[in-house]
Coordinates of C-alpha atoms in Angstrom, one line a residue:
Chain B
X25 CA 7.4 -10.7 -8.8
X26 CA 3.9 -9.2 -8.5
X27 CA 4.5 -8.0 -5.0
X28 CA 2.3 -8.7 -2.0
X29 CA -1.2 -9.3 -3.2
X30 CA -4.2 -8.7 -1.1
X31 CA -7.9 -9.4 -1.7
X32 CA -10.4 -8.0 -1.7
X33 CA -9.4 -4.4 -2.2
X34 CA -12.7 -3.2 -0.8
X35 CA -15.3 -4.9 1.3
X36 CA -18.5 -3.6 2.6
X37 CA -20.4 -5.8 5.0
X38 CA -23.0 -5.6 7.7
X39 CA -22.4 -5.9 11.4
X40 CA -22.3 -9.5 12.5
X41 CA -21.1 -10.9 9.2
X42 CA -17.9 -12.8 8.8
X43 CA -15.1 -11.1 7.0
X44 CA -12.1 -12.9 5.5
X45 CA -9.1 -11.0 4.1
X46 CA -6.5 -12.7 2.1
X47 CA -2.8 -12.2 1.4
X48 CA -0.2 -13.7 -0.9
X49 CA 3.3 -12.7 0.2
X50 CA 6.3 -12.3 -2.0
X51 CA 7.7 -15.7 -2.9
X52 CA 10.7 -16.6 -0.7
X53 CA 9.8 -14.2 2.1
X54 CA 9.8 -15.7 5.5
X55 CA 8.0 -13.1 7.5
X56 CA 4.4 -12.0 7.1
X57 CA 2.7 -9.1 8.9
X58 CA -0.8 -7.9 9.3
X59 CA -1.4 -4.3 10.1
X60 CA -4.5 -2.2 10.6
X61 CA -4.7 1.5 9.7
X62 CA -7.3 3.9 11.0
X63 CA -7.4 7.7 11.4
X64 CA -7.6 7.4 15.1
X65 CA -5.0 4.8 15.9
X66 CA -2.6 5.0 12.9
X67 CA -0.8 1.9 11.8
X68 CA -1.1 -1.0 14.3
X69 CA 0.6 -4.3 14.1
X70 CA -1.9 -7.1 14.6
X71 CA 0.1 -10.2 14.2
X72 CA 3.2 -11.5 12.4
X73 CA 4.4 -14.9 11.3
X74 CA 7.8 -16.4 10.7
X75 CA 8.0 -19.4 8.5
X76 CA 4.2 -19.8 8.7
X77 CA 4.3 -19.8 12.5
X78 CA 2.6 -17.0 14.5
X79 CA 5.2 -15.2 16.5
X80 CA 3.4 -12.4 18.2
X81 CA -0.4 -11.9 18.1
X82 CA -0.5 -9.4 21.0
X83 CA -1.9 -6.8 18.7
X84 CA -5.0 -8.8 17.8
X85 CA -7.8 -6.7 19.3
X86 CA -9.9 -9.5 20.6
X87 CA -11.1 -13.1 20.1
X88 CA -13.2 -12.0 17.1
X89 CA -10.0 -11.7 15.1
X90 CA -8.0 -14.7 14.0
X91 CA -5.2 -15.2 11.5
X92 CA -3.8 -18.2 9.8
X93 CA -0.9 -19.0 7.5
X94 CA -1.4 -22.6 6.2
X95 CA 1.5 -22.3 3.9
X96 CA 4.3 -20.0 2.8
X97 CA 2.2 -18.4 0.0
X98 CA -1.1 -17.7 1.7
X99 CA -2.4 -16.0 4.8
X100 CA -5.9 -15.0 6.0
X101 CA -7.2 -12.6 8.6
X102 CA -10.7 -13.4 9.7
X103 CA -13.1 -11.2 11.7
X104 CA -16.2 -13.0 13.1
X105 CA -18.5 -11.4 13.9
X106 CA -17.6 -8.0 12.4
X107 CA -18.5 -4.7 14.1
X108 CA -18.5 -1.1 12.8
X109 CA -15.4 -0.3 14.8
X110 CA -13.5 -2.8 12.7
X111 CA -13.8 -0.5 9.7
X112 CA -10.2 0.2 8.6
X113 CA -7.7 -0.5 6.0
X114 CA -5.9 -3.8 6.6
X115 CA -2.4 -4.2 5.2
X116 CA -0.4 -7.3 4.7
X117 CA 3.4 -7.1 4.4
X118 CA 6.1 -9.6 3.9
X119 CA 9.9 -9.5 4.3
X120 CA 12.9 -11.7 4.0
X121 CA 15.1 -11.8 7.0
X122 CA 18.5 -10.3 6.3
X123 CA 21.0 -9.6 9.1
X124 CA 21.0 -5.9 9.4
X125 CA 17.6 -4.7 8.5
X126 CA 14.4 -6.3 7.2
X127 CA 12.6 -4.3 4.6
X128 CA 8.8 -4.8 4.6
X129 CA 7.0 -4.9 1.3
X130 CA 3.4 -3.9 1.7
X131 CA 0.3 -4.9 -0.3
X132 CA -2.1 -2.3 -1.5
X133 CA -4.5 -2.9 1.4
X134 CA -8.0 -4.1 2.0
X135 CA -10.5 -1.4 2.9
X136 CA -13.2 -2.8 5.1
X137 CA -16.4 -1.0 5.9
X138 CA -18.7 -2.5 8.4
X139 CA -22.2 -1.0 8.5
Chain L
X8 CA 11.0 -0.6 24.6
X9 CA 11.9 0.7 21.2
X10 CA 9.6 3.2 19.6
X11 CA 9.5 6.2 17.3
X12 CA 7.8 9.5 17.7
X13 CA 7.0 11.7 14.8
X14 CA 6.7 15.4 15.6
X15 CA 3.9 17.1 13.7
X16 CA 1.0 15.2 12.2
X17 CA 0.8 17.6 9.3
X18 CA 3.5 19.6 7.5
X19 CA 2.8 22.1 4.7
X20 CA 5.5 23.5 2.5
X21 CA 5.6 25.4 -0.8
X22 CA 6.8 23.8 -3.9
X23 CA 10.6 24.2 -4.1
X24 CA 11.0 24.7 -0.3
X25 CA 12.9 22.5 2.1
X26 CA 11.0 19.5 3.5
X27 CA 11.8 18.5 7.1
X28 CA 9.9 15.7 8.7
X29 CA 10.9 14.9 12.3
X30 CA 11.4 11.5 13.9
X31 CA 12.8 10.7 17.3
X32 CA 13.5 7.2 18.5
X33 CA 13.9 5.6 21.9
X34 CA 16.1 2.6 22.0
X35 CA 18.5 1.1 24.4
X36 CA 20.6 -0.4 21.6
X37 CA 21.5 0.9 18.2
X38 CA 18.3 0.8 16.2
X39 CA 17.4 -0.1 12.7
X40 CA 15.3 2.9 11.4
X41 CA 13.2 3.4 8.3
X42 CA 11.2 5.9 6.5
X43 CA 8.2 4.8 4.5
X44 CA 5.9 6.8 2.3
X45 CA 2.2 6.2 1.6
X46 CA 0.5 7.7 -1.4
X47 CA -3.3 7.9 -1.4
X48 CA -5.0 4.6 -1.6
X49 CA -1.8 2.7 -1.7
X50 CA 0.4 0.6 0.6
X51 CA 3.5 1.8 2.3
X52 CA 6.8 2.0 0.2
X53 CA 10.3 2.1 1.6
X54 CA 12.0 5.4 1.2
X55 CA 15.2 4.7 3.0
X56 CA 16.7 2.7 5.9
X57 CA 19.5 3.2 8.5
X58 CA 21.5 0.1 9.4
X59 CA 24.5 1.7 11.1
X60 CA 26.7 1.7 8.0
X61 CA 26.5 5.5 7.5
X62 CA 24.8 8.2 9.5
X63 CA 23.6 10.0 6.4
X64 CA 21.3 7.8 4.4
X65 CA 20.1 8.7 0.9
X66 CA 16.8 7.3 -0.4
X67 CA 14.6 7.5 -3.4
X68 CA 13.0 10.6 -4.9
X69 CA 15.8 12.9 -3.5
X70 CA 15.0 12.2 0.2
X71 CA 17.7 11.7 2.8
X72 CA 17.8 11.2 6.5
X73 CA 20.5 11.7 9.1
X74 CA 21.0 9.5 12.1
X75 CA 22.0 11.6 15.1
X76 CA 22.7 9.5 18.2
X77 CA 23.2 12.5 20.4
X78 CA 19.7 13.7 19.6
X79 CA 18.1 10.3 19.1
X80 CA 16.8 11.6 15.9
X81 CA 16.3 10.4 12.3
X82 CA 14.8 13.4 10.5
X83 CA 13.8 13.1 6.9
X84 CA 14.7 16.0 4.5
X85 CA 14.5 16.9 0.9
X86 CA 16.1 20.2 -0.4
X87 CA 13.3 21.1 -2.8
X88 CA 9.7 19.9 -2.5
X89 CA 7.8 18.7 -5.5
X90 CA 4.0 18.5 -5.9
X91 CA 4.4 14.7 -6.2
X92 CA 5.9 14.5 -2.7
X93 CA 2.5 15.1 -1.2
X94 CA 1.8 11.9 0.8
X95 CA 1.9 10.5 4.3
X96 CA 5.3 9.6 5.7
X97 CA 6.0 7.1 8.4
X98 CA 9.1 6.6 10.5
X99 CA 9.6 3.1 11.8
X100 CA 12.0 1.1 14.0
X101 CA 12.7 -2.6 13.8
X102 CA 12.5 -4.3 17.1
X103 CA 14.9 -7.0 18.3
X104 CA 12.3 -9.7 17.6
X105 CA 12.1 -8.6 13.9
X106 CA 8.7 -6.9 13.9
X107 CA 8.4 -3.3 12.9
X108 CA 6.8 -0.4 14.8
X109 CA 5.6 2.6 13.0
X110 CA 5.2 6.2 14.1
X111 CA 1.8 8.0 13.8
X112 CA 2.7 9.4 10.4
X113 CA 3.1 12.9 9.1
X114 CA 1.0 14.1 6.2
X115 CA 3.0 16.4 3.9
X116 CA 1.1 18.9 1.8
X117 CA 2.9 20.8 -1.0
X118 CA 1.4 24.1 -2.1
X119 CA 2.0 25.4 -5.6

């Protein structure tokens, strides 16, 4: 398996533009997580899905952020309109539920810079 | 609410010295605990996990962690640091609803 695949790896955009980050989880995994990492706030959970259904989106900063998972092999995180404070590395991770302990497998991340 | 606290945002050791990265958890029930490592410009990778099977957990790259209920701790250790261990390390706890919460991270620097 190629692991969790995220695209783009780097994105530079101007304030006000729409940004779409993409994630392909590991085949067969039933959980998908979106995290944001910044120097100031560390690693924050934004939202996670179970079997394509959003379970907890309490970490989504505001209405400018939205996430979808139309099928088991694809998820998007959209920011519209983007702001400079959204600059961060966004990680997608997936896991397979196993009684005992889930292990998250992370993608390489998407580094977003909003000018 | 379950959470983890990592003591020390930055730890510096000499090559060959003991590595000790501290993590304390707060949980009203036996937790599932993890250590992840992040190398520069990469995603997080699992080092080891505690699932109540054994209190001393061995992970990859010579790391291990000991679950101590009396101290609510899950510190990460390695007897002899290597230059390649330089990275950021995250302690994490799995919540009852299956999501994962991470500590703030500890950046490990290894001096030659």
